[in-house]
Short mmCIF file of N, CA and C in Angstrom, two decimals:
data_model
loop_
_atom_site.label_atom_id
_atom_site.label_comp_id
_atom_site.label_asym_id
_atom_site.label_seq_id
_atom_site.Cartn_x
_atom_site.Cartn_y
_atom_site.Cartn_z
N LEU A 1 0.83 -1.19 0.00
CA LEU A 1 0.00 0.00 0.00
C LEU A 1 0.88 1.26 0.00
N GLY A 2 1.92 1.26 0.84
CA GLY A 2 2.79 2.42 0.91
C GLY A 2 3.48 2.71 -0.40
N CYS A 3 3.91 1.67 -1.10
CA CYS A 3 4.56 1.86 -2.40
C CYS A 3 3.58 2.42 -3.43
N VAL A 4 2.33 1.98 -3.37
CA VAL A 4 1.31 2.50 -4.29
C VAL A 4 1.07 3.98 -4.01
N ILE A 5 0.97 4.33 -2.74
CA ILE A 5 0.75 5.74 -2.37
C ILE A 5 1.93 6.58 -2.84
N SER A 6 3.13 6.12 -2.54
CA SER A 6 4.33 6.87 -2.91
C SER A 6 4.46 7.00 -4.42
N THR A 7 4.21 5.93 -5.14
CA THR A 7 4.33 5.95 -6.59
C THR A 7 3.25 6.82 -7.24
N SER A 8 2.09 6.92 -6.60
CA SER A 8 1.02 7.75 -7.17
C SER A 8 1.40 9.23 -7.19
N SER A 9 2.45 9.60 -6.48
CA SER A 9 2.90 11.00 -6.52
C SER A 9 3.35 11.39 -7.93
N ILE A 10 3.71 10.40 -8.74
CA ILE A 10 4.15 10.68 -10.11
C ILE A 10 3.02 11.32 -10.92
N VAL A 11 1.79 10.89 -10.67
CA VAL A 11 0.64 11.45 -11.40
C VAL A 11 0.55 12.94 -11.15
N PHE A 12 0.70 13.35 -9.89
CA PHE A 12 0.59 14.77 -9.56
C PHE A 12 1.82 15.55 -10.01
N ALA A 13 2.97 14.89 -10.04
CA ALA A 13 4.19 15.56 -10.48
C ALA A 13 4.10 15.95 -11.95
N GLY A 14 3.30 15.24 -12.72
CA GLY A 14 3.16 15.52 -14.14
C GLY A 14 2.09 16.55 -14.48
N MET A 15 1.39 17.06 -13.48
CA MET A 15 0.32 18.04 -13.74
C MET A 15 0.91 19.44 -13.88
N ASP A 16 0.34 20.22 -14.79
CA ASP A 16 0.74 21.61 -14.93
C ASP A 16 -0.50 22.46 -15.18
N ASP A 17 -0.28 23.70 -15.56
CA ASP A 17 -1.41 24.60 -15.78
C ASP A 17 -1.90 24.60 -17.22
N GLY A 18 -1.44 23.64 -18.02
CA GLY A 18 -1.91 23.54 -19.40
C GLY A 18 -3.37 23.16 -19.48
N ARG A 19 -3.78 22.18 -18.71
CA ARG A 19 -5.18 21.73 -18.67
C ARG A 19 -5.84 22.04 -17.34
N ASN A 20 -5.08 22.56 -16.40
CA ASN A 20 -5.59 22.83 -15.07
C ASN A 20 -5.33 24.29 -14.71
N SER A 21 -6.04 24.76 -13.70
CA SER A 21 -5.79 26.12 -13.22
C SER A 21 -4.47 26.16 -12.46
N THR A 22 -3.98 27.35 -12.22
CA THR A 22 -2.74 27.50 -11.47
C THR A 22 -2.90 26.99 -10.04
N SER A 23 -4.08 27.20 -9.45
CA SER A 23 -4.30 26.71 -8.08
C SER A 23 -4.31 25.18 -8.04
N THR A 24 -4.86 24.55 -9.08
CA THR A 24 -4.84 23.08 -9.15
C THR A 24 -3.41 22.59 -9.33
N ALA A 25 -2.63 23.28 -10.14
CA ALA A 25 -1.23 22.91 -10.33
C ALA A 25 -0.44 23.09 -9.04
N SER A 26 -0.75 24.14 -8.27
CA SER A 26 -0.09 24.34 -6.98
C SER A 26 -0.47 23.22 -6.01
N PHE A 27 -1.74 22.83 -6.02
CA PHE A 27 -2.19 21.70 -5.20
C PHE A 27 -1.43 20.44 -5.59
N ALA A 28 -1.25 20.22 -6.88
CA ALA A 28 -0.52 19.04 -7.36
C ALA A 28 0.93 19.06 -6.90
N CYS A 29 1.53 20.24 -6.88
CA CYS A 29 2.92 20.35 -6.38
C CYS A 29 3.01 19.86 -4.94
N ASN A 30 2.09 20.31 -4.10
CA ASN A 30 2.09 19.90 -2.69
C ASN A 30 1.69 18.45 -2.53
N ALA A 31 0.74 17.98 -3.34
CA ALA A 31 0.29 16.59 -3.26
C ALA A 31 1.42 15.63 -3.61
N THR A 32 2.29 16.03 -4.52
CA THR A 32 3.43 15.18 -4.88
C THR A 32 4.29 14.88 -3.66
N LEU A 33 4.64 15.93 -2.92
CA LEU A 33 5.46 15.74 -1.73
C LEU A 33 4.70 14.95 -0.66
N TRP A 34 3.44 15.29 -0.42
CA TRP A 34 2.64 14.60 0.59
C TRP A 34 2.52 13.11 0.28
N LEU A 35 2.19 12.77 -0.95
CA LEU A 35 2.01 11.36 -1.30
C LEU A 35 3.32 10.58 -1.19
N TYR A 36 4.41 11.19 -1.64
CA TYR A 36 5.69 10.49 -1.50
C TYR A 36 6.00 10.23 -0.03
N CYS A 37 5.89 11.25 0.80
CA CYS A 37 6.26 11.12 2.22
C CYS A 37 5.33 10.16 2.96
N ILE A 38 4.03 10.26 2.74
CA ILE A 38 3.10 9.36 3.43
C ILE A 38 3.30 7.93 2.95
N GLY A 39 3.54 7.74 1.66
CA GLY A 39 3.81 6.40 1.14
C GLY A 39 5.07 5.81 1.74
N PHE A 40 6.11 6.62 1.84
CA PHE A 40 7.35 6.16 2.47
C PHE A 40 7.08 5.75 3.91
N CYS A 41 6.33 6.57 4.62
CA CYS A 41 6.05 6.31 6.03
C CYS A 41 5.24 5.01 6.21
N VAL A 42 4.22 4.81 5.40
CA VAL A 42 3.42 3.58 5.48
C VAL A 42 4.30 2.36 5.21
N THR A 43 5.12 2.44 4.20
CA THR A 43 6.01 1.33 3.85
C THR A 43 7.02 1.07 4.96
N TYR A 44 7.67 2.12 5.39
CA TYR A 44 8.78 1.94 6.32
C TYR A 44 8.33 1.59 7.73
N THR A 45 7.21 2.16 8.19
CA THR A 45 6.76 1.80 9.54
C THR A 45 6.31 0.34 9.58
N GLY A 46 5.77 -0.15 8.47
CA GLY A 46 5.43 -1.58 8.40
C GLY A 46 6.66 -2.46 8.53
N LEU A 47 7.72 -2.10 7.81
CA LEU A 47 8.96 -2.85 7.88
C LEU A 47 9.63 -2.72 9.26
N LEU A 48 9.59 -1.51 9.80
CA LEU A 48 10.16 -1.29 11.14
C LEU A 48 9.41 -2.12 12.18
N GLY A 49 8.09 -2.14 12.08
CA GLY A 49 7.28 -2.92 13.02
C GLY A 49 7.62 -4.40 12.95
N LYS A 50 7.84 -4.87 11.76
CA LYS A 50 8.15 -6.30 11.59
C LYS A 50 9.52 -6.65 12.17
N ILE A 51 10.54 -5.89 11.85
CA ILE A 51 11.87 -6.21 12.35
C ILE A 51 11.96 -5.96 13.85
N TRP A 52 11.22 -4.97 14.36
CA TRP A 52 11.18 -4.73 15.80
C TRP A 52 10.56 -5.93 16.52
N THR A 53 9.51 -6.51 15.92
CA THR A 53 8.87 -7.69 16.50
C THR A 53 9.83 -8.87 16.50
N VAL A 54 10.56 -9.06 15.42
CA VAL A 54 11.53 -10.16 15.35
C VAL A 54 12.56 -10.00 16.46
N LYS A 55 13.06 -8.79 16.61
CA LYS A 55 14.06 -8.55 17.66
C LYS A 55 13.46 -8.84 19.03
N LYS A 56 12.27 -8.36 19.26
CA LYS A 56 11.64 -8.52 20.57
C LYS A 56 11.38 -9.99 20.89
N LEU A 57 10.94 -10.76 19.90
CA LEU A 57 10.57 -12.16 20.14
C LEU A 57 11.75 -13.12 20.11
N LEU A 58 12.69 -12.90 19.24
CA LEU A 58 13.72 -13.90 19.00
C LEU A 58 15.11 -13.55 19.49
N VAL A 59 15.39 -12.29 19.68
CA VAL A 59 16.75 -11.89 20.03
C VAL A 59 16.91 -11.64 21.53
N MET A 60 15.90 -11.11 22.16
CA MET A 60 16.00 -10.80 23.59
C MET A 60 15.96 -12.09 24.40
N LYS A 61 17.08 -12.46 24.98
CA LYS A 61 17.19 -13.75 25.67
C LYS A 61 17.03 -13.64 27.17
N ASN A 62 17.10 -12.45 27.72
CA ASN A 62 17.03 -12.30 29.16
C ASN A 62 15.60 -12.19 29.70
N VAL A 63 14.63 -12.32 28.82
CA VAL A 63 13.22 -12.21 29.21
C VAL A 63 12.57 -13.59 29.06
N LYS A 64 11.79 -14.00 30.06
CA LYS A 64 11.16 -15.31 30.01
C LYS A 64 9.93 -15.33 29.12
N LYS A 65 9.13 -14.27 29.18
CA LYS A 65 7.90 -14.24 28.39
C LYS A 65 7.81 -12.88 27.69
N VAL A 66 7.62 -12.94 26.39
CA VAL A 66 7.53 -11.71 25.60
C VAL A 66 6.16 -11.67 24.93
N ILE A 67 5.48 -10.56 25.09
CA ILE A 67 4.18 -10.39 24.44
C ILE A 67 4.28 -9.15 23.54
N VAL A 68 3.96 -9.36 22.28
CA VAL A 68 3.92 -8.25 21.33
C VAL A 68 2.49 -8.17 20.82
N SER A 69 1.84 -7.08 21.11
CA SER A 69 0.44 -6.94 20.70
C SER A 69 0.34 -6.08 19.43
N THR A 70 -0.83 -6.10 18.85
CA THR A 70 -1.09 -5.26 17.68
C THR A 70 -0.93 -3.79 18.04
N ALA A 71 -1.29 -3.45 19.27
CA ALA A 71 -1.15 -2.06 19.72
C ALA A 71 0.31 -1.62 19.72
N ASP A 72 1.22 -2.54 20.04
CA ASP A 72 2.65 -2.21 20.02
C ASP A 72 3.10 -1.84 18.62
N ILE A 73 2.63 -2.58 17.64
CA ILE A 73 3.00 -2.31 16.25
C ILE A 73 2.32 -1.03 15.77
N LEU A 74 1.08 -0.82 16.18
CA LEU A 74 0.37 0.40 15.78
C LEU A 74 1.04 1.65 16.34
N LYS A 75 1.66 1.53 17.50
CA LYS A 75 2.37 2.68 18.07
C LYS A 75 3.49 3.14 17.15
N ILE A 76 4.18 2.20 16.54
CA ILE A 76 5.25 2.54 15.60
C ILE A 76 4.66 3.26 14.39
N PHE A 77 3.55 2.71 13.85
CA PHE A 77 2.90 3.32 12.69
C PHE A 77 2.38 4.72 13.02
N ILE A 78 1.68 4.84 14.13
CA ILE A 78 1.09 6.13 14.52
C ILE A 78 2.17 7.16 14.81
N SER A 79 3.26 6.73 15.45
CA SER A 79 4.36 7.66 15.72
C SER A 79 4.96 8.19 14.42
N GLY A 80 5.23 7.28 13.50
CA GLY A 80 5.80 7.69 12.22
C GLY A 80 4.88 8.61 11.44
N MET A 81 3.61 8.24 11.37
CA MET A 81 2.64 9.07 10.63
C MET A 81 2.45 10.43 11.30
N SER A 82 2.49 10.46 12.62
CA SER A 82 2.33 11.74 13.33
C SER A 82 3.49 12.68 13.02
N VAL A 83 4.70 12.16 13.10
CA VAL A 83 5.87 13.00 12.82
C VAL A 83 5.83 13.50 11.38
N GLU A 84 5.56 12.58 10.46
CA GLU A 84 5.53 12.94 9.03
C GLU A 84 4.43 13.96 8.75
N SER A 85 3.25 13.72 9.28
CA SER A 85 2.12 14.63 9.05
C SER A 85 2.34 16.00 9.67
N MET A 86 2.92 16.03 10.87
CA MET A 86 3.19 17.33 11.50
C MET A 86 4.19 18.14 10.70
N MET A 87 5.26 17.49 10.22
CA MET A 87 6.25 18.20 9.41
C MET A 87 5.61 18.76 8.14
N LEU A 88 4.86 17.91 7.45
CA LEU A 88 4.25 18.33 6.18
C LEU A 88 3.19 19.40 6.39
N THR A 89 2.36 19.26 7.42
CA THR A 89 1.31 20.25 7.68
C THR A 89 1.93 21.60 8.02
N LEU A 90 2.91 21.58 8.89
CA LEU A 90 3.57 22.83 9.29
C LEU A 90 4.21 23.51 8.08
N TRP A 91 4.93 22.75 7.28
CA TRP A 91 5.59 23.34 6.13
C TRP A 91 4.58 23.84 5.10
N THR A 92 3.55 23.04 4.81
CA THR A 92 2.55 23.44 3.81
C THR A 92 1.84 24.71 4.25
N SER A 93 1.54 24.83 5.54
CA SER A 93 0.82 26.02 6.02
C SER A 93 1.71 27.27 6.05
N ILE A 94 3.01 27.08 6.29
CA ILE A 94 3.92 28.23 6.37
C ILE A 94 4.44 28.63 4.99
N ASP A 95 4.91 27.66 4.22
CA ASP A 95 5.56 27.96 2.95
C ASP A 95 4.83 27.26 1.81
N GLY A 96 4.96 25.98 1.71
CA GLY A 96 4.28 25.20 0.68
C GLY A 96 4.78 25.50 -0.72
N PHE A 97 4.42 24.61 -1.63
CA PHE A 97 4.77 24.82 -3.03
C PHE A 97 3.73 25.68 -3.72
N GLU A 98 4.19 26.45 -4.68
CA GLU A 98 3.31 27.24 -5.52
C GLU A 98 3.75 27.03 -6.97
N TYR A 99 2.79 26.81 -7.85
CA TYR A 99 3.12 26.61 -9.26
C TYR A 99 3.35 27.96 -9.90
N LYS A 100 4.46 28.11 -10.61
CA LYS A 100 4.79 29.36 -11.29
C LYS A 100 5.11 29.09 -12.74
N ARG A 101 4.76 30.04 -13.59
CA ARG A 101 5.10 29.97 -15.01
C ARG A 101 5.86 31.25 -15.36
N VAL A 102 7.02 31.08 -15.97
CA VAL A 102 7.85 32.23 -16.36
C VAL A 102 8.12 32.17 -17.86
N CYS A 103 8.20 33.33 -18.44
CA CYS A 103 8.49 33.44 -19.86
C CYS A 103 10.01 33.36 -20.06
N ILE A 104 10.43 32.49 -20.96
CA ILE A 104 11.87 32.35 -21.20
C ILE A 104 12.30 32.82 -22.59
N ALA A 105 11.31 33.12 -23.46
CA ALA A 105 11.63 33.65 -24.79
C ALA A 105 10.48 34.54 -25.26
N HIS A 106 10.84 35.60 -25.98
CA HIS A 106 9.85 36.54 -26.50
C HIS A 106 9.98 36.62 -28.02
N ASP A 107 8.86 36.92 -28.68
CA ASP A 107 8.91 37.13 -30.13
C ASP A 107 9.31 38.57 -30.41
N THR A 108 9.30 38.95 -31.67
CA THR A 108 9.76 40.29 -32.07
C THR A 108 8.85 41.40 -31.54
N TYR A 109 7.62 41.05 -31.16
CA TYR A 109 6.68 42.04 -30.65
C TYR A 109 6.68 42.10 -29.11
N GLY A 110 7.57 41.36 -28.48
CA GLY A 110 7.65 41.37 -27.02
C GLY A 110 6.69 40.41 -26.33
N ARG A 111 5.97 39.62 -27.14
CA ARG A 111 5.05 38.65 -26.54
C ARG A 111 5.80 37.39 -26.16
N CYS A 112 5.30 36.72 -25.15
CA CYS A 112 5.94 35.49 -24.68
C CYS A 112 5.74 34.40 -25.72
N SER A 113 6.82 33.82 -26.20
CA SER A 113 6.72 32.75 -27.20
C SER A 113 7.08 31.39 -26.60
N GLU A 114 7.77 31.39 -25.48
CA GLU A 114 8.12 30.14 -24.82
C GLU A 114 8.15 30.37 -23.31
N SER A 115 7.54 29.45 -22.59
CA SER A 115 7.51 29.60 -21.13
C SER A 115 7.81 28.26 -20.46
N ARG A 116 8.10 28.37 -19.18
CA ARG A 116 8.40 27.17 -18.40
C ARG A 116 7.63 27.26 -17.09
N GLY A 117 6.98 26.15 -16.72
CA GLY A 117 6.26 26.08 -15.46
C GLY A 117 6.97 25.16 -14.49
N TYR A 118 6.91 25.50 -13.20
CA TYR A 118 7.59 24.68 -12.19
C TYR A 118 6.99 24.94 -10.81
N CYS A 119 7.27 24.01 -9.91
CA CYS A 119 6.85 24.15 -8.52
C CYS A 119 7.94 24.93 -7.80
N SER A 120 7.52 25.91 -7.03
CA SER A 120 8.47 26.76 -6.34
C SER A 120 8.06 26.92 -4.89
N ALA A 121 9.05 27.09 -4.04
CA ALA A 121 8.81 27.36 -2.62
C ALA A 121 9.82 28.39 -2.16
N GLY A 122 9.45 29.13 -1.13
CA GLY A 122 10.37 30.13 -0.60
C GLY A 122 11.70 29.52 -0.20
N ASN A 123 11.65 28.46 0.58
CA ASN A 123 12.86 27.77 1.02
C ASN A 123 12.55 26.28 1.04
N VAL A 124 12.81 25.61 -0.05
CA VAL A 124 12.48 24.18 -0.18
C VAL A 124 13.27 23.34 0.81
N TRP A 125 14.44 23.79 1.22
CA TRP A 125 15.26 23.02 2.17
C TRP A 125 14.64 23.01 3.56
N SER A 126 13.70 23.92 3.82
CA SER A 126 13.04 23.90 5.12
C SER A 126 12.15 22.67 5.28
N ILE A 127 11.80 21.99 4.19
CA ILE A 127 11.06 20.73 4.28
C ILE A 127 11.93 19.55 3.86
N VAL A 128 12.75 19.73 2.83
CA VAL A 128 13.58 18.62 2.37
C VAL A 128 14.56 18.19 3.45
N GLY A 129 15.14 19.14 4.15
CA GLY A 129 16.09 18.83 5.21
C GLY A 129 15.49 17.99 6.33
N PRO A 130 14.40 18.46 6.97
CA PRO A 130 13.79 17.67 8.05
C PRO A 130 13.26 16.32 7.57
N VAL A 131 12.63 16.28 6.40
CA VAL A 131 12.11 15.01 5.88
C VAL A 131 13.25 14.04 5.62
N ALA A 132 14.31 14.51 5.00
CA ALA A 132 15.46 13.65 4.74
C ALA A 132 16.08 13.16 6.05
N ALA A 133 16.17 14.04 7.04
CA ALA A 133 16.75 13.66 8.33
C ALA A 133 15.90 12.58 9.00
N VAL A 134 14.58 12.73 8.98
CA VAL A 134 13.70 11.73 9.60
C VAL A 134 13.78 10.41 8.83
N HIS A 135 13.76 10.47 7.51
CA HIS A 135 13.82 9.24 6.71
C HIS A 135 15.15 8.52 6.89
N VAL A 136 16.24 9.25 6.87
CA VAL A 136 17.56 8.62 7.05
C VAL A 136 17.69 8.05 8.46
N THR A 137 17.19 8.76 9.46
CA THR A 137 17.21 8.24 10.83
C THR A 137 16.42 6.95 10.94
N ALA A 138 15.24 6.91 10.32
CA ALA A 138 14.43 5.68 10.33
C ALA A 138 15.17 4.54 9.64
N MET A 139 15.84 4.83 8.55
CA MET A 139 16.60 3.79 7.84
C MET A 139 17.77 3.28 8.67
N ILE A 140 18.46 4.19 9.34
CA ILE A 140 19.58 3.77 10.18
C ILE A 140 19.08 2.93 11.35
N TYR A 141 17.96 3.33 11.96
CA TYR A 141 17.38 2.54 13.06
C TYR A 141 17.00 1.14 12.57
N ALA A 142 16.40 1.05 11.40
CA ALA A 142 16.03 -0.26 10.84
C ALA A 142 17.29 -1.08 10.54
N LEU A 143 18.32 -0.43 10.06
CA LEU A 143 19.57 -1.12 9.78
C LEU A 143 20.18 -1.69 11.06
N VAL A 144 20.14 -0.93 12.14
CA VAL A 144 20.64 -1.40 13.44
C VAL A 144 19.82 -2.60 13.91
N LEU A 145 18.49 -2.52 13.79
CA LEU A 145 17.64 -3.65 14.17
C LEU A 145 17.95 -4.88 13.33
N CYS A 146 18.14 -4.70 12.04
CA CYS A 146 18.48 -5.83 11.17
C CYS A 146 19.81 -6.45 11.58
N TYR A 147 20.76 -5.62 11.91
CA TYR A 147 22.06 -6.13 12.34
C TYR A 147 21.91 -6.94 13.63
N GLN A 148 21.08 -6.45 14.54
CA GLN A 148 20.86 -7.16 15.81
C GLN A 148 20.15 -8.49 15.60
N CYS A 149 19.39 -8.61 14.52
CA CYS A 149 18.64 -9.84 14.24
C CYS A 149 19.36 -10.75 13.24
N ARG A 150 20.59 -10.46 12.92
CA ARG A 150 21.29 -11.21 11.87
C ARG A 150 21.50 -12.68 12.19
N ASN A 151 21.48 -13.06 13.45
CA ASN A 151 21.75 -14.45 13.82
C ASN A 151 20.48 -15.26 14.10
N VAL A 152 19.33 -14.76 13.69
CA VAL A 152 18.10 -15.51 13.85
C VAL A 152 18.20 -16.77 12.98
N PRO A 153 17.87 -17.94 13.52
CA PRO A 153 18.01 -19.18 12.75
C PRO A 153 17.23 -19.16 11.44
N ASP A 154 17.81 -19.77 10.40
CA ASP A 154 17.18 -19.81 9.07
C ASP A 154 15.83 -20.52 9.10
N VAL A 155 15.64 -21.44 10.02
CA VAL A 155 14.39 -22.17 10.13
C VAL A 155 13.23 -21.22 10.40
N LEU A 156 13.51 -20.13 11.10
CA LEU A 156 12.46 -19.17 11.43
C LEU A 156 12.28 -18.09 10.37
N ALA A 157 13.13 -18.06 9.38
CA ALA A 157 13.04 -17.06 8.32
C ALA A 157 11.85 -17.35 7.42
N GLU A 158 11.24 -16.31 6.94
CA GLU A 158 10.12 -16.46 6.01
C GLU A 158 10.65 -16.79 4.61
N THR A 159 9.86 -17.53 3.86
CA THR A 159 10.26 -17.82 2.49
C THR A 159 9.32 -17.17 1.52
#
C-alpha cells in the first residue's frame, strides 16, 4: 500500500497549468510531496514494526515471556505518521509549493513565445532537510535492528 501511495505521486508531479488552473497545479505540487512522504512512512513503519517484532521475540534472551500486541505495532505506525504529518502540515501552512510559469523567450513584438512552469517554494530546504533527516534516521534505526537480528536461525526465516 505504501509503495502504491508513494508511486502515485508521479501522477501529480506531471500536472501543470496547461489543462488545469494555477491553483490546481499548486495543489498538485504539494500533493506530490505529501504522497511520496506518506507512502514512504506507510512502507517503512510496516517494515520497522516487523523487524522490531523479530528482535523482541527472538533476540531478547534475558526475558522469560515476551508479548507483542497489535497495539505495540500500531504505536510505531502512529508515531511515524504523526511526525511525518506534523512536518508536512507545518511546512505546507507556512511555505508550501506554488506553481509558477515564467516566460523564457519573446517574439519580435515582445510577446511570450516560450515559457516554463515549475513548482516553487520560498525555502524548499526547510522541508527537504527535516524530511530527509527523519527518513535517514528511520533507515539507520532499521539497519541497526536488522544487524541485531542477523543471527536468527534460518528455520524461522520467512520464504
